[in-house]
XYZ file of C-alpha atoms in Angstrom:
440
model
C -1.128 -94.771 28.487
C 0.293 -98.284 27.717
C 1.091 -99.451 24.215
C -2.078 -101.500 23.897
C -4.313 -98.570 24.914
C -2.498 -96.194 22.623
C -2.803 -98.588 19.685
C -6.532 -99.060 20.327
C -7.105 -95.291 20.367
C -4.978 -94.750 17.238
C -6.861 -97.515 15.325
C -10.171 -96.061 16.357
C -8.996 -92.562 15.120
C -7.939 -94.130 11.851
C -11.241 -95.839 11.384
C -13.112 -92.665 11.945
C -10.942 -90.821 9.542
C -11.726 -93.400 6.908
C -15.373 -93.090 7.652
C -15.158 -89.332 6.723
C -13.289 -90.237 3.571
C -16.058 -92.754 2.740
C -18.753 -90.178 3.070
C -16.859 -87.652 1.011
C -16.461 -90.387 -1.766
C -20.211 -91.208 -1.546
C -21.194 -87.624 -1.947
C -18.935 -86.784 -4.872
C -20.372 -86.901 -8.301
C -23.994 -86.846 -6.964
C -26.244 -85.694 -9.844
C -27.927 -82.242 -9.485
C -31.743 -81.635 -9.334
C -33.599 -81.987 -12.637
C -37.178 -80.717 -12.522
C -39.683 -83.447 -13.455
C -36.943 -86.165 -13.406
C -35.534 -85.957 -9.890
C -37.840 -86.879 -7.063
C -38.875 -84.086 -4.665
C -39.304 -86.063 -1.342
C -41.703 -85.008 1.252
C -39.222 -85.803 3.953
C -35.858 -87.548 4.413
C -32.691 -87.997 6.333
C -30.248 -85.116 6.319
C -26.891 -85.989 7.564
C -23.066 -85.804 6.897
C -19.956 -87.518 8.052
C -20.596 -86.544 11.737
C -23.486 -88.950 12.013
C -21.553 -91.788 10.313
C -18.500 -91.166 12.649
C -20.572 -91.178 15.807
C -22.500 -94.328 14.659
C -19.272 -96.187 13.917
C -17.606 -94.868 17.163
C -20.519 -96.377 19.123
C -20.333 -99.636 17.354
C -16.643 -99.969 18.263
C -17.763 -99.676 21.907
C -20.075 -102.679 21.322
C -22.148 -101.552 24.248
C -25.322 -102.004 22.264
C -27.929 -101.124 24.799
C -28.388 -97.584 26.217
C -24.979 -96.219 27.207
C -22.674 -93.101 27.082
C -24.278 -91.723 23.828
C -27.878 -92.152 25.281
C -26.899 -90.166 28.336
C -25.252 -87.435 26.198
C -28.446 -87.236 23.925
C -30.884 -87.254 26.906
C -28.878 -84.502 28.646
C -28.531 -82.525 25.268
C -32.278 -82.667 24.464
C -33.083 -81.683 28.017
C -30.772 -78.717 27.825
C -32.268 -77.682 24.441
C -35.778 -77.860 25.818
C -34.958 -76.464 29.338
C -36.606 -79.444 31.101
C -35.566 -81.557 34.057
C -36.117 -85.006 32.597
C -35.821 -86.627 29.160
C -35.828 -90.358 28.709
C -35.349 -91.980 25.256
C -37.549 -94.707 23.855
C -37.588 -96.693 20.688
C -40.137 -94.559 18.818
C -42.563 -91.659 19.033
C -45.524 -94.095 19.307
C -43.711 -95.839 22.315
C -43.222 -92.299 23.797
C -46.963 -91.785 23.541
C -47.600 -95.213 25.126
C -45.156 -94.564 27.960
C -46.471 -91.021 28.570
C -50.114 -92.192 28.774
C -49.366 -95.268 30.732
C -47.558 -93.065 33.292
C -50.908 -91.359 34.038
C -52.462 -94.782 34.990
C -49.943 -95.470 37.784
C -51.403 -96.283 41.251
C -48.608 -94.009 42.546
C -50.837 -91.087 41.414
C -53.704 -92.174 43.645
C -56.996 -90.393 42.927
C -55.435 -88.462 39.933
C -54.642 -91.778 38.053
C -56.514 -92.487 34.975
C -58.609 -95.608 35.296
C -60.744 -97.597 32.686
C -63.768 -95.516 31.751
C -62.161 -92.142 32.253
C -62.278 -89.802 29.313
C -59.401 -88.192 27.431
C -60.001 -85.284 24.997
C -58.145 -85.662 21.709
C -58.624 -85.276 17.922
C -59.484 -87.776 15.174
C -57.471 -85.949 12.536
C -54.106 -86.993 13.387
C -51.775 -89.974 13.707
C -53.270 -93.167 15.278
C -50.703 -93.650 17.964
C -51.720 -90.382 19.609
C -55.023 -92.116 20.334
C -53.958 -95.762 20.667
C -52.535 -95.597 24.250
C -55.938 -94.184 25.330
C -57.787 -97.118 24.005
C -55.078 -99.668 25.047
C -55.497 -98.445 28.628
C -59.272 -98.752 28.461
C -59.875 -95.042 28.742
C -62.436 -93.400 26.383
C -61.245 -90.944 23.674
C -63.452 -87.854 23.300
C -62.914 -86.446 19.824
C -63.226 -82.665 18.947
C -62.966 -81.162 15.527
C -60.040 -79.165 14.274
C -59.853 -75.921 12.341
C -59.074 -76.046 8.580
C -55.830 -74.158 7.932
C -54.198 -74.747 11.303
C -55.477 -78.465 11.708
C -55.439 -78.103 15.548
C -58.628 -77.601 17.620
C -59.844 -74.197 18.961
C -59.700 -73.832 22.800
C -63.452 -73.396 23.122
C -64.063 -76.826 21.519
C -61.842 -78.412 23.960
C -63.467 -76.625 26.978
C -66.901 -77.653 25.617
C -65.858 -81.256 25.444
C -65.040 -81.649 29.190
C -67.323 -83.901 31.082
C -67.617 -85.265 34.516
C -65.200 -88.181 33.699
C -62.674 -86.174 31.840
C -59.197 -86.673 33.219
C -56.763 -85.547 30.531
C -56.148 -83.836 27.233
C -53.759 -85.579 24.937
C -53.182 -84.308 21.379
C -50.534 -83.419 18.828
C -49.213 -80.205 17.552
C -50.114 -81.390 14.126
C -47.595 -80.756 11.401
C -45.615 -78.506 13.897
C -48.510 -76.154 14.578
C -48.939 -75.413 18.284
C -52.461 -75.388 19.698
C -53.314 -72.559 22.046
C -50.990 -73.952 24.695
C -50.742 -71.388 27.442
C -54.504 -71.064 27.512
C -55.047 -74.772 27.415
C -52.547 -75.375 30.111
C -54.380 -72.867 32.309
C -57.690 -74.623 31.568
C -56.211 -77.948 32.438
C -54.822 -76.593 35.727
C -58.193 -74.943 36.506
C -60.212 -78.162 35.774
C -57.598 -80.635 37.340
C -56.761 -82.326 34.060
C -53.529 -83.823 32.865
C -52.034 -82.251 29.698
C -49.875 -84.570 27.300
C -48.308 -82.810 24.333
C -47.636 -85.100 21.465
C -44.774 -83.027 20.086
C -43.534 -85.598 17.612
C -44.265 -83.224 14.662
C -43.124 -80.069 16.301
C -39.533 -80.119 17.786
C -38.425 -76.510 17.951
C -41.944 -74.971 17.588
C -42.900 -72.269 20.070
C -45.963 -70.716 21.588
C -45.656 -67.251 23.243
C -41.992 -67.685 22.818
C -41.720 -70.894 24.862
C -40.801 -74.162 23.178
C -43.660 -76.706 22.718
C -43.135 -79.758 24.658
C -42.401 -77.782 27.814
C -45.972 -76.729 28.761
C -47.669 -80.036 29.513
C -47.247 -82.585 32.349
C -45.517 -84.814 29.870
C -44.490 -84.410 26.271
C -43.439 -86.860 23.510
C -40.998 -86.731 20.630
C -40.210 -88.809 17.494
C -36.895 -89.299 15.804
C -38.091 -91.271 12.788
C -36.423 -90.328 9.548
C -39.271 -88.053 8.446
C -39.018 -85.995 11.670
C -36.971 -82.926 12.637
C -34.007 -84.943 13.695
C -33.572 -88.669 13.332
C -31.884 -91.708 14.904
C -33.579 -94.207 12.520
C -36.109 -95.419 15.046
C -36.460 -93.531 18.285
C -38.363 -91.236 20.505
C -38.394 -89.507 23.881
C -40.582 -88.472 26.808
C -39.905 -85.183 28.666
C -41.235 -83.856 31.833
C -40.351 -81.339 34.588
C -42.030 -83.618 37.164
C -39.467 -85.891 38.796
C -42.162 -88.222 40.091
C -43.798 -88.608 36.656
C -40.288 -89.237 35.164
C -39.594 -92.079 37.624
C -42.964 -93.669 36.708
C -42.330 -93.217 32.936
C -38.918 -94.958 33.350
C -40.599 -97.851 35.107
C -43.036 -98.369 32.325
C -40.218 -98.194 29.762
C -37.996 -100.466 31.653
C -40.192 -103.672 32.153
C -42.302 -101.996 34.815
C -39.506 -102.454 37.475
C -39.409 -100.351 40.604
C -35.635 -100.000 40.597
C -34.351 -97.032 38.722
C -30.600 -97.965 38.314
C -29.254 -97.405 34.839
C -27.985 -100.450 32.895
C -24.904 -101.974 34.453
C -25.548 -100.273 37.815
C -26.561 -101.812 41.096
C -27.846 -100.472 44.357
C -28.036 -96.722 43.413
C -30.531 -96.199 46.190
C -28.432 -97.994 48.846
C -31.357 -100.110 49.882
C -31.333 -102.874 47.380
C -31.813 -105.581 49.929
C -33.491 -103.734 52.756
C -36.997 -102.751 51.746
C -40.483 -104.227 51.971
C -42.677 -104.481 48.811
C -46.201 -105.864 49.049
C -46.167 -109.483 50.194
C -42.664 -110.267 48.945
C -40.219 -111.401 51.573
C -38.467 -108.496 53.344
C -35.303 -107.543 51.543
C -36.268 -109.038 48.235
C -33.857 -107.797 45.515
C -35.034 -104.343 44.444
C -33.704 -104.909 40.848
C -36.504 -107.537 40.330
C -39.411 -105.757 42.053
C -42.174 -104.645 39.623
C -44.503 -101.711 40.375
C -46.122 -101.510 36.950
C -47.179 -103.676 34.066
C -44.423 -102.315 31.899
C -42.567 -102.920 28.650
C -38.973 -102.881 27.337
C -38.943 -99.735 24.990
C -35.271 -98.681 25.367
C -33.118 -97.622 22.456
C -29.572 -98.876 21.485
C -26.518 -96.546 21.950
C -25.922 -96.553 18.185
C -29.290 -94.963 17.649
C -28.390 -92.352 20.259
C -25.015 -91.778 18.649
C -26.717 -90.662 15.505
C -29.144 -88.547 17.536
C -26.250 -86.633 19.243
C -24.890 -85.583 15.879
C -28.375 -84.696 14.660
C -29.029 -82.635 17.777
C -26.129 -80.330 16.971
C -27.733 -79.568 13.623
C -31.261 -78.924 15.144
C -31.203 -75.126 15.081
C -30.132 -74.997 11.457
C -32.821 -77.640 10.528
C -35.582 -75.579 12.336
C -34.569 -72.428 10.439
C -34.502 -74.236 7.038
C -37.914 -75.731 7.651
C -39.288 -72.202 8.411
C -37.618 -70.828 5.274
C -38.974 -73.557 3.050
C -42.497 -73.246 4.431
C -42.263 -69.368 3.880
C -41.192 -69.972 0.240
C -44.140 -72.195 -0.439
C -46.582 -69.729 1.314
C -45.288 -66.894 -0.844
C -45.422 -68.984 -4.052
C -48.981 -70.221 -3.399
C -50.498 -67.051 -1.973
C -52.426 -66.279 -5.059
C -54.237 -69.643 -5.014
C -56.301 -68.896 -1.876
C -59.603 -68.813 -3.810
C -59.220 -72.584 -4.599
C -57.006 -73.691 -1.730
C -57.030 -73.360 2.051
C -53.334 -72.524 2.736
C -51.409 -73.504 5.797
C -51.415 -71.172 8.830
C -51.210 -71.165 12.598
C -52.946 -69.667 15.630
C -51.840 -66.250 16.831
C -48.871 -66.579 19.236
C -47.582 -69.680 17.430
C -44.176 -69.949 15.884
C -44.095 -73.374 14.153
C -41.185 -75.481 13.319
C -43.206 -76.859 10.436
C -43.340 -80.550 9.681
C -44.855 -79.944 6.224
C -47.039 -77.570 4.135
C -50.632 -78.588 4.405
C -53.238 -77.776 1.651
C -56.940 -78.351 1.592
C -58.567 -78.134 -1.732
C -61.770 -76.056 -1.186
C -64.968 -77.959 -1.893
C -66.847 -76.683 -4.966
C -63.796 -74.944 -6.381
C -63.722 -77.085 -9.491
C -60.667 -79.043 -8.361
C -60.288 -82.242 -6.404
C -57.437 -83.398 -4.190
C -56.946 -86.299 -6.505
C -56.480 -84.082 -9.489
C -53.954 -81.868 -7.739
C -52.005 -84.753 -6.131
C -51.941 -86.639 -9.474
C -50.317 -83.568 -11.225
C -47.745 -83.270 -8.479
C -46.850 -86.948 -8.304
C -46.721 -87.004 -12.101
C -43.914 -84.365 -11.761
C -42.167 -86.652 -9.205
C -43.234 -84.461 -6.321
C -44.070 -86.527 -3.302
C -47.318 -85.849 -1.409
C -48.911 -87.348 1.722
C -52.462 -87.284 3.122
C -52.725 -85.587 6.453
C -52.146 -89.007 8.163
C -55.306 -90.911 8.792
C -57.883 -88.124 8.137
C -60.858 -89.119 10.260
C -59.556 -91.912 12.465
C -63.112 -93.079 13.229
C -63.581 -94.088 9.563
C -60.820 -96.602 9.617
C -61.719 -100.310 10.121
C -59.792 -100.787 13.399
C -61.686 -97.892 14.936
C -65.254 -98.206 13.761
C -66.295 -100.120 16.887
C -64.072 -98.448 19.638
C -65.802 -96.926 22.608
C -65.620 -93.192 22.254
C -67.538 -89.818 22.396
C -67.700 -87.057 19.757
C -68.056 -83.560 21.251
C -69.948 -81.560 18.626
C -69.327 -82.613 14.996
C -66.352 -83.681 12.963
C -67.232 -81.750 9.918
C -63.834 -80.345 9.239
C -62.223 -83.703 10.027
C -64.279 -85.241 7.278
C -63.200 -82.477 4.899
C -59.582 -83.332 5.722
C -60.257 -86.941 4.935
C -61.253 -86.258 1.438
C -59.694 -82.843 0.404
C -56.317 -82.437 2.359
C -52.737 -83.338 1.593
C -49.291 -81.973 2.539
C -46.008 -81.183 0.755
C -42.495 -81.336 2.244
C -40.512 -78.644 3.825
C -37.630 -80.668 5.275
C -34.035 -79.262 5.195
C -32.980 -81.446 2.212
C -35.116 -79.388 -0.217
C -33.287 -76.889 -2.306
C -34.614 -73.595 -3.770
C -34.760 -75.204 -7.160
C -37.031 -78.039 -5.730
C -39.327 -75.523 -3.970
C -39.599 -73.431 -7.227
C -40.592 -76.541 -9.185
C -43.377 -77.392 -6.570
C -44.624 -73.818 -6.897
C -44.588 -74.020 -10.758
C -46.589 -77.242 -10.912
C -49.091 -75.922 -8.266
C -49.619 -72.836 -10.431
C -50.225 -74.835 -13.483
C -52.743 -77.098 -11.829
C -54.544 -74.600 -9.591
C -53.719 -71.178 -11.061
């Protein structure tokens, strides 16, 4: 090692040591929780000096686009999930867009989704699970969900299948797995694609198997409210190498070449192939096989993600513990509230604790939420409620299978509380105390 290299390494080490000292100084003297005065957030970033060090370490590389930390994060998440392929994207919504667009590729021949094909989903969720279906000119078919679990029953999905149905794409809402093994078997029997929107559910299991590993494709979000964060960020996972290559193409401008950034001629045939009517040997780096996007992350985002990934098992257990504490504290309120539960065989890594105020119980959601917010306890609606009641979706082409009765109840009567790892036992006790006062 020459003097210059040694000095650079030493300086970097000094900088990272100072980052740790900065974090320690930032945390010292932080005020404790005061019920009614301190805010109980519904979600938030949970991090320590590790995230700050990896972030600064990446910035010193000044690689900026996807690089060594991105490779480390993708391989680490793939190992956690036990899947062959993980590719990062810049958000969970982008992950859904890439996953669905993958199924429209001409490379899939008669299995590709084309305009007018139907995709079964739910209206009680987050809009960007549905948006890629609409944006690709397919037709969403909405099924109702169950109150309590907020995911649809298998028989409703099966009843919704029509002659033009090509796929099922829906979320494990608030971390609750739908009946995955049975739905996967149904999809295989009927020749349908299955896309798991796993953005709320990293670490959830069904029949002991991690969600996000059953479907043909699965998506993940690393927004600060989610199980781990990199600020903005997401991922697509699949065990199918062919689908993974198509997904990378859609993510990376639609190009046919699959070389990583900074690499050339990985296939060894860069100037010796025929593509369409292009001249023979046209540079493969600039051949486009899909109408794609640029949805990659930066290496600084991935650097934060690598530190968060190491904490994931602890985060999952803390979410389960916080949800269990709320469930125990609210159990006596079932006459007035529909409490959060899950299908048999599901082991959720909960995103939140969902409550529906029973119609005709003498309370309203607004009354309960106002009492909680007045005590500085944050609440959130269950995302968009009935998506079809929002202005942007009133005129979309769609089909409703059965009714959306429960979805409408969710729109007017449902909200959720936080269970994220930043909550303390004192905060959970305060939430239970306020809920007992307003609904007991």
